[in-house]
mmCIF file of C-alpha atoms in Angstrom:
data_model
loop_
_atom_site.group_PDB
_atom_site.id
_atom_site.type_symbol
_atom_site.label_atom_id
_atom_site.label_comp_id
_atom_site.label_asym_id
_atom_site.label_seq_id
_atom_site.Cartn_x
_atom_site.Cartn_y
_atom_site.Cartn_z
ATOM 1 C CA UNK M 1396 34.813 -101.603 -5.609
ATOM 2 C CA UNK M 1397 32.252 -100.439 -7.921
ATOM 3 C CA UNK M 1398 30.100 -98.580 -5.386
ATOM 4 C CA UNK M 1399 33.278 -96.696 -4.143
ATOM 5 C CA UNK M 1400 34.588 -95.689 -7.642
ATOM 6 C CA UNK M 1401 30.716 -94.467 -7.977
ATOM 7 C CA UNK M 1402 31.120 -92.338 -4.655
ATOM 8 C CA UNK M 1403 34.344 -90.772 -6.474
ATOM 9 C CA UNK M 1404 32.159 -90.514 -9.594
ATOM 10 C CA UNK M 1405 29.997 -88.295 -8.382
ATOM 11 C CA UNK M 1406 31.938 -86.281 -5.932
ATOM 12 C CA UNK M 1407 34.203 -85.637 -9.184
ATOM 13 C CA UNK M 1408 30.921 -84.026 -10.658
ATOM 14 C CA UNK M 1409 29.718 -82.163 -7.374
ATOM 15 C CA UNK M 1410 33.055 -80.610 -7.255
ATOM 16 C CA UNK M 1411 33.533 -79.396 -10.757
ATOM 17 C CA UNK M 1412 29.817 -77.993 -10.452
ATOM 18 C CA UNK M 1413 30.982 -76.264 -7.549
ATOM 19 C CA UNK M 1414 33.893 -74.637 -9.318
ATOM 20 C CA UNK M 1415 31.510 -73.510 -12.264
ATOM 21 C CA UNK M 1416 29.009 -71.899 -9.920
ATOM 22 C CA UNK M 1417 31.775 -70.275 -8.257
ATOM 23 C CA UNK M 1418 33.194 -69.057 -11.818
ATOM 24 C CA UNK M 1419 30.059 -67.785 -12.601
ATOM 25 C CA UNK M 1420 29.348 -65.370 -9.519
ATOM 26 C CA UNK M 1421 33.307 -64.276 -9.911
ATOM 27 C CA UNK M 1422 32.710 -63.934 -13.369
ATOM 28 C CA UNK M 1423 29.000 -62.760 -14.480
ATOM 29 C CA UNK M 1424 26.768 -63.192 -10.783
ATOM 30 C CA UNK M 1425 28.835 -60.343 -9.034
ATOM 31 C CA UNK M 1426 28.265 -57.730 -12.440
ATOM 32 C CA UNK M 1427 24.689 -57.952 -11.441
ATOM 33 C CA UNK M 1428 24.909 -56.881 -8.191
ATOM 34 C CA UNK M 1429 23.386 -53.598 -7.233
ATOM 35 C CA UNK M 1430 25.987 -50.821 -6.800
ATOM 36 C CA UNK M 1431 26.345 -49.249 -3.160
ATOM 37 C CA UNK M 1432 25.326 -46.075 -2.713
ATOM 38 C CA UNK M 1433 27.460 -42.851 -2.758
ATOM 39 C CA UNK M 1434 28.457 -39.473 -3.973
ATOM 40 C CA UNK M 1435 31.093 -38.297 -6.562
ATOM 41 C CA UNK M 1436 32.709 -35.045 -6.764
ATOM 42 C CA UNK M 1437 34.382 -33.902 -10.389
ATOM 43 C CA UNK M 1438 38.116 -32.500 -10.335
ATOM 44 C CA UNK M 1439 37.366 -28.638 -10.347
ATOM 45 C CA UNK M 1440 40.409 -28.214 -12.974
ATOM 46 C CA UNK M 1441 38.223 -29.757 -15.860
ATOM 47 C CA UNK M 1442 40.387 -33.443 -15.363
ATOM 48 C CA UNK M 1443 38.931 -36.348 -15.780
ATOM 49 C CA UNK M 1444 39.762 -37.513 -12.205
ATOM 50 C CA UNK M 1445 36.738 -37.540 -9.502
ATOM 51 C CA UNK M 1446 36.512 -38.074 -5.577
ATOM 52 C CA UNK M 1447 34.021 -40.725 -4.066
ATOM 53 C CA UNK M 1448 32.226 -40.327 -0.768
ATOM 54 C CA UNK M 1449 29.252 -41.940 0.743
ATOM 55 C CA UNK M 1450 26.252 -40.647 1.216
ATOM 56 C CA UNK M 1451 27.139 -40.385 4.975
ATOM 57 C CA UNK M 1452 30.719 -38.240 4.055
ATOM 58 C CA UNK M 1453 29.187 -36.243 1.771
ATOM 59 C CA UNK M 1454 26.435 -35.146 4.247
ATOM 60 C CA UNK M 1455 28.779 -34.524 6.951
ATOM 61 C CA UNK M 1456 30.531 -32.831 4.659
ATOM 62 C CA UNK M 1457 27.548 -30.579 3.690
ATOM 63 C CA UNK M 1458 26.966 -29.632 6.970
ATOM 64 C CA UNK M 1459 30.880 -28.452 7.436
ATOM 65 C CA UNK M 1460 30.300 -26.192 4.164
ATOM 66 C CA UNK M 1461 26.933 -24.952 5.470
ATOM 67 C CA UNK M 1462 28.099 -23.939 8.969
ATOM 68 C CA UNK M 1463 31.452 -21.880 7.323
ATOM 69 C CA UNK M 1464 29.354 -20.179 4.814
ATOM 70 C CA UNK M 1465 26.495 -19.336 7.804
ATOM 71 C CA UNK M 1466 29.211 -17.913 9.648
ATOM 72 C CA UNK M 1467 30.478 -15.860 6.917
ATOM 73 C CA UNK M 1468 33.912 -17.807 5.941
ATOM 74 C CA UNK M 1469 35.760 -17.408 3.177
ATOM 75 C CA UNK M 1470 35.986 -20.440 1.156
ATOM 76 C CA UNK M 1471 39.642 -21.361 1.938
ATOM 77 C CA UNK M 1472 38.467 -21.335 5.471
ATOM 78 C CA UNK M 1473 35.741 -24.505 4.185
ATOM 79 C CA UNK M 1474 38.250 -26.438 2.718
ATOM 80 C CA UNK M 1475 40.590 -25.634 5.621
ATOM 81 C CA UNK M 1476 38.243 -27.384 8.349
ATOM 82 C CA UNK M 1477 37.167 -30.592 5.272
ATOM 83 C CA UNK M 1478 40.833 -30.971 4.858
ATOM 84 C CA UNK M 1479 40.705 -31.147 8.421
ATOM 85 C CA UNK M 1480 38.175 -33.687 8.613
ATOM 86 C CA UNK M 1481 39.027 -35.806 6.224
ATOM 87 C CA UNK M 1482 42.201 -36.411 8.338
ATOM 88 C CA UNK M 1483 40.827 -36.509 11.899
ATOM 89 C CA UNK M 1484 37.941 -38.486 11.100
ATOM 90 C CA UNK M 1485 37.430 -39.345 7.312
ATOM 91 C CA UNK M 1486 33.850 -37.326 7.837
ATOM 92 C CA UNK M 1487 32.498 -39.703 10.149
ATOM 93 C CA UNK M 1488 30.978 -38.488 13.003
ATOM 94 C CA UNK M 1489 32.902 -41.019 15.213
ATOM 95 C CA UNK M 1490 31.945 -42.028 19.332
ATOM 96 C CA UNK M 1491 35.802 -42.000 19.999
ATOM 97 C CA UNK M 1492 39.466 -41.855 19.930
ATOM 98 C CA UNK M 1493 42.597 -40.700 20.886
ATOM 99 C CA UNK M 1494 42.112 -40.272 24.741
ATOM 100 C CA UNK M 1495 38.781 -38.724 24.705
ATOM 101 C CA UNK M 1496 38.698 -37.430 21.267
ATOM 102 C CA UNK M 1497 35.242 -37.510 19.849
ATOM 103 C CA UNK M 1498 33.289 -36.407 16.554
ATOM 104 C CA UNK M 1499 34.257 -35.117 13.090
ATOM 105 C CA UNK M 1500 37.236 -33.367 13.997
ATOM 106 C CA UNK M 1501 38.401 -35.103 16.768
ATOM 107 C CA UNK M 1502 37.667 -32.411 19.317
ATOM 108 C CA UNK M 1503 38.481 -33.383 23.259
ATOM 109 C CA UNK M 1504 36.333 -32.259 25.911
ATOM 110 C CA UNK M 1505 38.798 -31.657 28.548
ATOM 111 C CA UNK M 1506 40.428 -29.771 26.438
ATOM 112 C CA UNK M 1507 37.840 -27.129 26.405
ATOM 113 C CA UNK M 1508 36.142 -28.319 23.281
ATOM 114 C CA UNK M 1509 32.672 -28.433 24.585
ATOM 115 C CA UNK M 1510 30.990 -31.436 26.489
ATOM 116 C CA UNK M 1511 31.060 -35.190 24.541
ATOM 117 C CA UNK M 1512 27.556 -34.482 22.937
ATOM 118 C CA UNK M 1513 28.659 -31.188 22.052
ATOM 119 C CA UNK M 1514 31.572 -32.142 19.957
ATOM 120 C CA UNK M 1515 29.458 -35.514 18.152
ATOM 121 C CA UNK M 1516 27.168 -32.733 16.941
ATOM 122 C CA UNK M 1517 28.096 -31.799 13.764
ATOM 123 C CA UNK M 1518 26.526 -28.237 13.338
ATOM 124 C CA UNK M 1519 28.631 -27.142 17.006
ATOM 125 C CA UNK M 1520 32.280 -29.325 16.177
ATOM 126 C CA UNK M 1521 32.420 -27.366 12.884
ATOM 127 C CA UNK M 1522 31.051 -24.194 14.409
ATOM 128 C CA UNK M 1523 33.905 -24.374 17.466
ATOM 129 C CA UNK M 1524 36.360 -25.427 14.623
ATOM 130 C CA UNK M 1525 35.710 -22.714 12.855
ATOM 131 C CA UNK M 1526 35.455 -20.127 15.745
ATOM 132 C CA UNK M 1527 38.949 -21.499 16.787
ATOM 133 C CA UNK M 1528 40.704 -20.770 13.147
ATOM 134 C CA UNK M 1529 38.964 -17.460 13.355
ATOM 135 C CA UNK M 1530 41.262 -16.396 16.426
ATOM 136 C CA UNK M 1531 44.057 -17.634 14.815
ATOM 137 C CA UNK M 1532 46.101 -14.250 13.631
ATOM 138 C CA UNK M 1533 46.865 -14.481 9.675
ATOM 139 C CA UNK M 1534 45.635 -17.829 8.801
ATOM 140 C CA UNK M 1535 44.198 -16.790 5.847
ATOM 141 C CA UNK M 1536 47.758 -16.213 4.611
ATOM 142 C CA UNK M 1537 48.648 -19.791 5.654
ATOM 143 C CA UNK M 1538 48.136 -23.131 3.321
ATOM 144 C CA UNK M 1539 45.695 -25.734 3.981
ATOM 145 C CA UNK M 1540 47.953 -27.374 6.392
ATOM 146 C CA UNK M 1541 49.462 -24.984 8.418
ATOM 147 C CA UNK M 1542 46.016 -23.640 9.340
ATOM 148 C CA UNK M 1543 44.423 -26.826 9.722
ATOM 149 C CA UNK M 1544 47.426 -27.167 12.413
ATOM 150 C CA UNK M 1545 46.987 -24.006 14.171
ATOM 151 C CA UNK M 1546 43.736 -25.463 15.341
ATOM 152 C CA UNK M 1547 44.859 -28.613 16.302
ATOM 153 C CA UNK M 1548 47.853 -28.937 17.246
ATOM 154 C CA UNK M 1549 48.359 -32.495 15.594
ATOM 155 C CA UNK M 1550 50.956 -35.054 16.773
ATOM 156 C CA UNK M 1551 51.005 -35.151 12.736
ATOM 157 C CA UNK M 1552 51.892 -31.742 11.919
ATOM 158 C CA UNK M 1553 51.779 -32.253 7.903
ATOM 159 C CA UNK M 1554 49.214 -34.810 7.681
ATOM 160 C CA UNK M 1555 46.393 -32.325 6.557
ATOM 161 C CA UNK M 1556 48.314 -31.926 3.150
ATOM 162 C CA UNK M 1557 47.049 -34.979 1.223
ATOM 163 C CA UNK M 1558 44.033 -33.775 1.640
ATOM 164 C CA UNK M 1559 44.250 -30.614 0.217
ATOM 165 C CA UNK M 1560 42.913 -32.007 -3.178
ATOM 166 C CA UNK M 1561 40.294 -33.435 -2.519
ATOM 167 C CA UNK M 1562 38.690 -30.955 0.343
ATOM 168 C CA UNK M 1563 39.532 -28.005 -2.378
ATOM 169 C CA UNK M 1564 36.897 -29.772 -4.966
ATOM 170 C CA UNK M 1565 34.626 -30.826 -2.443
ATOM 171 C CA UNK M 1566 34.587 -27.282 -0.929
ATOM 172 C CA UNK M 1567 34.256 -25.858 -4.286
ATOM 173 C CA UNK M 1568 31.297 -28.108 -5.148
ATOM 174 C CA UNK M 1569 29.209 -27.252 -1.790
ATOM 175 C CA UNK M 1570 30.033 -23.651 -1.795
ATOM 176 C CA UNK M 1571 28.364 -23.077 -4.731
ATOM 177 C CA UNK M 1572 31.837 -22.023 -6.755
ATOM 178 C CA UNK M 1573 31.933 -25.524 -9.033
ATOM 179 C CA UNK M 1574 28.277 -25.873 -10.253
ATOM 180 C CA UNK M 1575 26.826 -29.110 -10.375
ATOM 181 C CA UNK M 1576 30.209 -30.598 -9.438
ATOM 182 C CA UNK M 1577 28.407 -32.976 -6.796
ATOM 183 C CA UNK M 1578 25.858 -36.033 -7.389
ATOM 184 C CA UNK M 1579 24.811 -38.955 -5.444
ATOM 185 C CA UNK M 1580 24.027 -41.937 -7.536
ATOM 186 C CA UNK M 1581 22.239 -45.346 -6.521
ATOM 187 C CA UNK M 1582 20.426 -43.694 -3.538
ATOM 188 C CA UNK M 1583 17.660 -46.101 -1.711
ATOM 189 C CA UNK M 1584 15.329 -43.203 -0.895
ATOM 190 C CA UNK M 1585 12.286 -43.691 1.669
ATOM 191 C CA UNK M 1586 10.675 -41.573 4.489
ATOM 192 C CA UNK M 1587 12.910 -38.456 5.118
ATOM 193 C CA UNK M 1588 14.923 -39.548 8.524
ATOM 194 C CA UNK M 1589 15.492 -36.112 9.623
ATOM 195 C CA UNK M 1590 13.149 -32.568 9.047
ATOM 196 C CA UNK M 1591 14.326 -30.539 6.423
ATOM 197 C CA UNK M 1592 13.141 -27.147 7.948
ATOM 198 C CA UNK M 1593 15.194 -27.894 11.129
ATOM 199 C CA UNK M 1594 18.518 -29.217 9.199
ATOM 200 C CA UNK M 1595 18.092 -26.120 7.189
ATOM 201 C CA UNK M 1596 17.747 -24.103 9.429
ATOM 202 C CA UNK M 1597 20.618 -25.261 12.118
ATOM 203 C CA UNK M 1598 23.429 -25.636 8.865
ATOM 204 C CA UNK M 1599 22.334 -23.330 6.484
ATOM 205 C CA UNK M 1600 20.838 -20.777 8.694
ATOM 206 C CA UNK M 1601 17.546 -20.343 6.516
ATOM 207 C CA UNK M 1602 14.594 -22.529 5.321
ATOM 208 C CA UNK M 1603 14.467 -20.257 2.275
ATOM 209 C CA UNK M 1604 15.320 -22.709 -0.567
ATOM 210 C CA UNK M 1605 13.569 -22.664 -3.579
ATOM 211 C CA UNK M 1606 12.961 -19.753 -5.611
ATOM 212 C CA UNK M 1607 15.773 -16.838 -7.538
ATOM 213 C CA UNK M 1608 18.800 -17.248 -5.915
ATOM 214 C CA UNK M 1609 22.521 -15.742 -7.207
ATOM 215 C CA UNK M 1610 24.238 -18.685 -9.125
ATOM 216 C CA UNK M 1611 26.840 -19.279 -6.165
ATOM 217 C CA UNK M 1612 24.182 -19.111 -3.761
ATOM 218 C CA UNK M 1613 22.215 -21.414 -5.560
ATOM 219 C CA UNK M 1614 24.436 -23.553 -6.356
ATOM 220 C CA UNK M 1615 25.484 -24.306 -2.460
ATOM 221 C CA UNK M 1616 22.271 -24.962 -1.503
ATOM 222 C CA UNK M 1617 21.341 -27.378 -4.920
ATOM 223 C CA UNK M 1618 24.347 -28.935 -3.345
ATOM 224 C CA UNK M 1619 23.627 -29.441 -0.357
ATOM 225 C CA UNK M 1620 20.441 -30.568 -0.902
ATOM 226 C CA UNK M 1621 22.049 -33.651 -3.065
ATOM 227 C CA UNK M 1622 24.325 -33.873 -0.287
ATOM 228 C CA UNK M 1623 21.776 -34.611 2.671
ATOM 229 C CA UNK M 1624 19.155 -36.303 -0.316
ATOM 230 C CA UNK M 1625 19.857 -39.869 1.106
ATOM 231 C CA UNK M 1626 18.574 -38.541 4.925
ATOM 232 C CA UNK M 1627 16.102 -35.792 3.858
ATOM 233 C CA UNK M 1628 14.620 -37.865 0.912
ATOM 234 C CA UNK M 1629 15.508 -35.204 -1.661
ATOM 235 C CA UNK M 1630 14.886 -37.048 -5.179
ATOM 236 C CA UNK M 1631 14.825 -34.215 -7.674
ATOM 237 C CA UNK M 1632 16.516 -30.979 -7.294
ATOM 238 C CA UNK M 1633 16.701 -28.256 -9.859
ATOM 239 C CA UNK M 1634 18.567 -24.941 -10.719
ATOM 240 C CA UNK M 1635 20.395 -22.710 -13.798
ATOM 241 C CA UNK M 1636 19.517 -24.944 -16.492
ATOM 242 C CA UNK M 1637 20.326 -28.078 -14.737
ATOM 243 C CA UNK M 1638 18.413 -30.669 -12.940
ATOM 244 C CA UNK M 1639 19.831 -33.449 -10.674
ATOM 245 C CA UNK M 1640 17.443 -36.647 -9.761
ATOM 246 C CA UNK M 1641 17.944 -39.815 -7.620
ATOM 247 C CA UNK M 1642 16.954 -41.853 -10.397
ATOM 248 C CA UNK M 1643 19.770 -40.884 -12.885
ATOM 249 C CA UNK M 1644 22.206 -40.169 -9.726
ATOM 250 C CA UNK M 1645 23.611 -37.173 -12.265
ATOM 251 C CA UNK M 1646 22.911 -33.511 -13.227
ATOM 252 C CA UNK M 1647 21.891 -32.798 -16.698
ATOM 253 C CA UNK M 1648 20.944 -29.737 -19.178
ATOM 254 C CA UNK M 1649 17.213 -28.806 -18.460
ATOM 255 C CA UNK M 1650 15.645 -25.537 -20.097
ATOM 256 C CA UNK M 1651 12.927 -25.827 -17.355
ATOM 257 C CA UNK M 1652 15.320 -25.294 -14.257
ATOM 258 C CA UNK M 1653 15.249 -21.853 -13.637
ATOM 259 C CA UNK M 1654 15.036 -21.081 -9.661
ATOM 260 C CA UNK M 1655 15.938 -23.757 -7.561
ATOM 261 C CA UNK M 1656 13.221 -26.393 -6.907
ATOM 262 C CA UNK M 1657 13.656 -29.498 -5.426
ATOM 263 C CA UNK M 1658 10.944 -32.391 -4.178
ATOM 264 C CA UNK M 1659 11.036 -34.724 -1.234
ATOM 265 C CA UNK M 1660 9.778 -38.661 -1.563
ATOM 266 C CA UNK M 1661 6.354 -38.454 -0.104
ATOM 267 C CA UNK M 1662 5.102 -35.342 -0.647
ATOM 268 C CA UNK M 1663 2.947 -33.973 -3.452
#
């Protein structure tokens, strides 16, 4: 009897130390856990109110902004195909869908959207996507919506709508129009996983970066350079007075940012 009330005894204590431990992680262990990468946008009306991607979104969304302003597209025309999407695909470059829907927007090959790799390239989906609203007669008169639904003719005729927010800032921030309105914090740089001259070059339709640049220009490309940081290994970009670095994950006031600089992780 007094070996079994021992075997209670002490499965009493394991227990109750398992209960603290637990309360602990819940409690204090979990507050010490790194924080995920990702990317913030601030509300472009001064609020206090911000829009989270990650690192992924915000690239994809990068290269959206890039390819519109490449092509000569008027802003609205940016946040028309990121409003677009956001709904279609949440800016993930997805292998499927509906049917044989594919890539950021969602684009089908037998309906004349390209071939399957054509569409899960970013650069040509928002290209075509673009080219398509082009065609469309007036849509610059139209809201975010109803041009995002010229294009594509969604079973879901409104659902581009709740997005309107939130592509608006981010459109804002990458074409240059908010400054410093994007940052990616907690980044886990190494080698660059793509080349900078060729992503450049394919979205932005230059490898001319650094140097004088008019404040909206330089301002879209200091953003998309914080945009694509996490795959190019961008940890320090600077323009206009501000500087933005992986290390702080945030733009602040420095009298040494002129032009627009920026460094990659492994190079001198």
């Amino acid at each position: 009897m007094r070996s079994r009330g021992r075997r209670r005894g002490w499965i009493v204590v394991v227990a109750i130390l398992v209960a603290v431990g637990a309360a602990w992680f819940v409690n204090v262990g979990r507050h010490h856990l790194p924080s995920p990468p990702g990317c913030t946008v601030a509300d472009p009306d001064g609020g206090s109110g911000s829009y989270e991607l990650t690192p992924g979104q915000a690239g994809n969304a990068a290269t959206i902004a890039a390819v519109g302003m490449q092509m000569g597209m008027p802003n609205h025309a940016v946040t028309v195909a990121l409003a677009t999407a956001m709904q279609e695909s949440k800016l993930i470059n997805l292998a499927g869908g509906d049917r044989d829907s594919a890539g950021l927007f969602q684009q089908r090959p037998s309906q004349g959207w390209g071939t399957y790799d054509q569409v899960r390239d970013p650069v040509y989906a928002a290209k075509t996507f673009y080219q398509h609203l082009e065609a469309e007669p007036d849509w610059t008169q139209l809201s975010v919506n109803d041009a995002a639904q010229l294009v594509q003719n969604s079973g879901a005729p409104s659902a581009y709508a709740k997005w309107e927010g939130e592509a608006r800032a981010v459109a804002m921030a990458l074409t240059g129009e908010s400054p410093a309105a994007l940052s990616c914090h907690d980044l886990k740089l190494t080698t660059p996983r793509g080349s900078l001259v060729d992503t450049a070059s394919a979205e932005l339709g230059t490898t001319t970066l650094s140097g004088p640049h008019d404040p909206a220009r330089g301002w879209a490309i200091s953003a998309w350079l914080v945009a694509h940081a996490n795959d190019l290994g961008v940890d320090r970009v600077g323009f206009a007075g501000h500087s933005w670095t992986a290390a702080s994950g945030k733009w602040t006031s420095d009298a040494s940012a002129t032009d627009l600089t920026f460094h990659q992780v492994g190079t001198a």
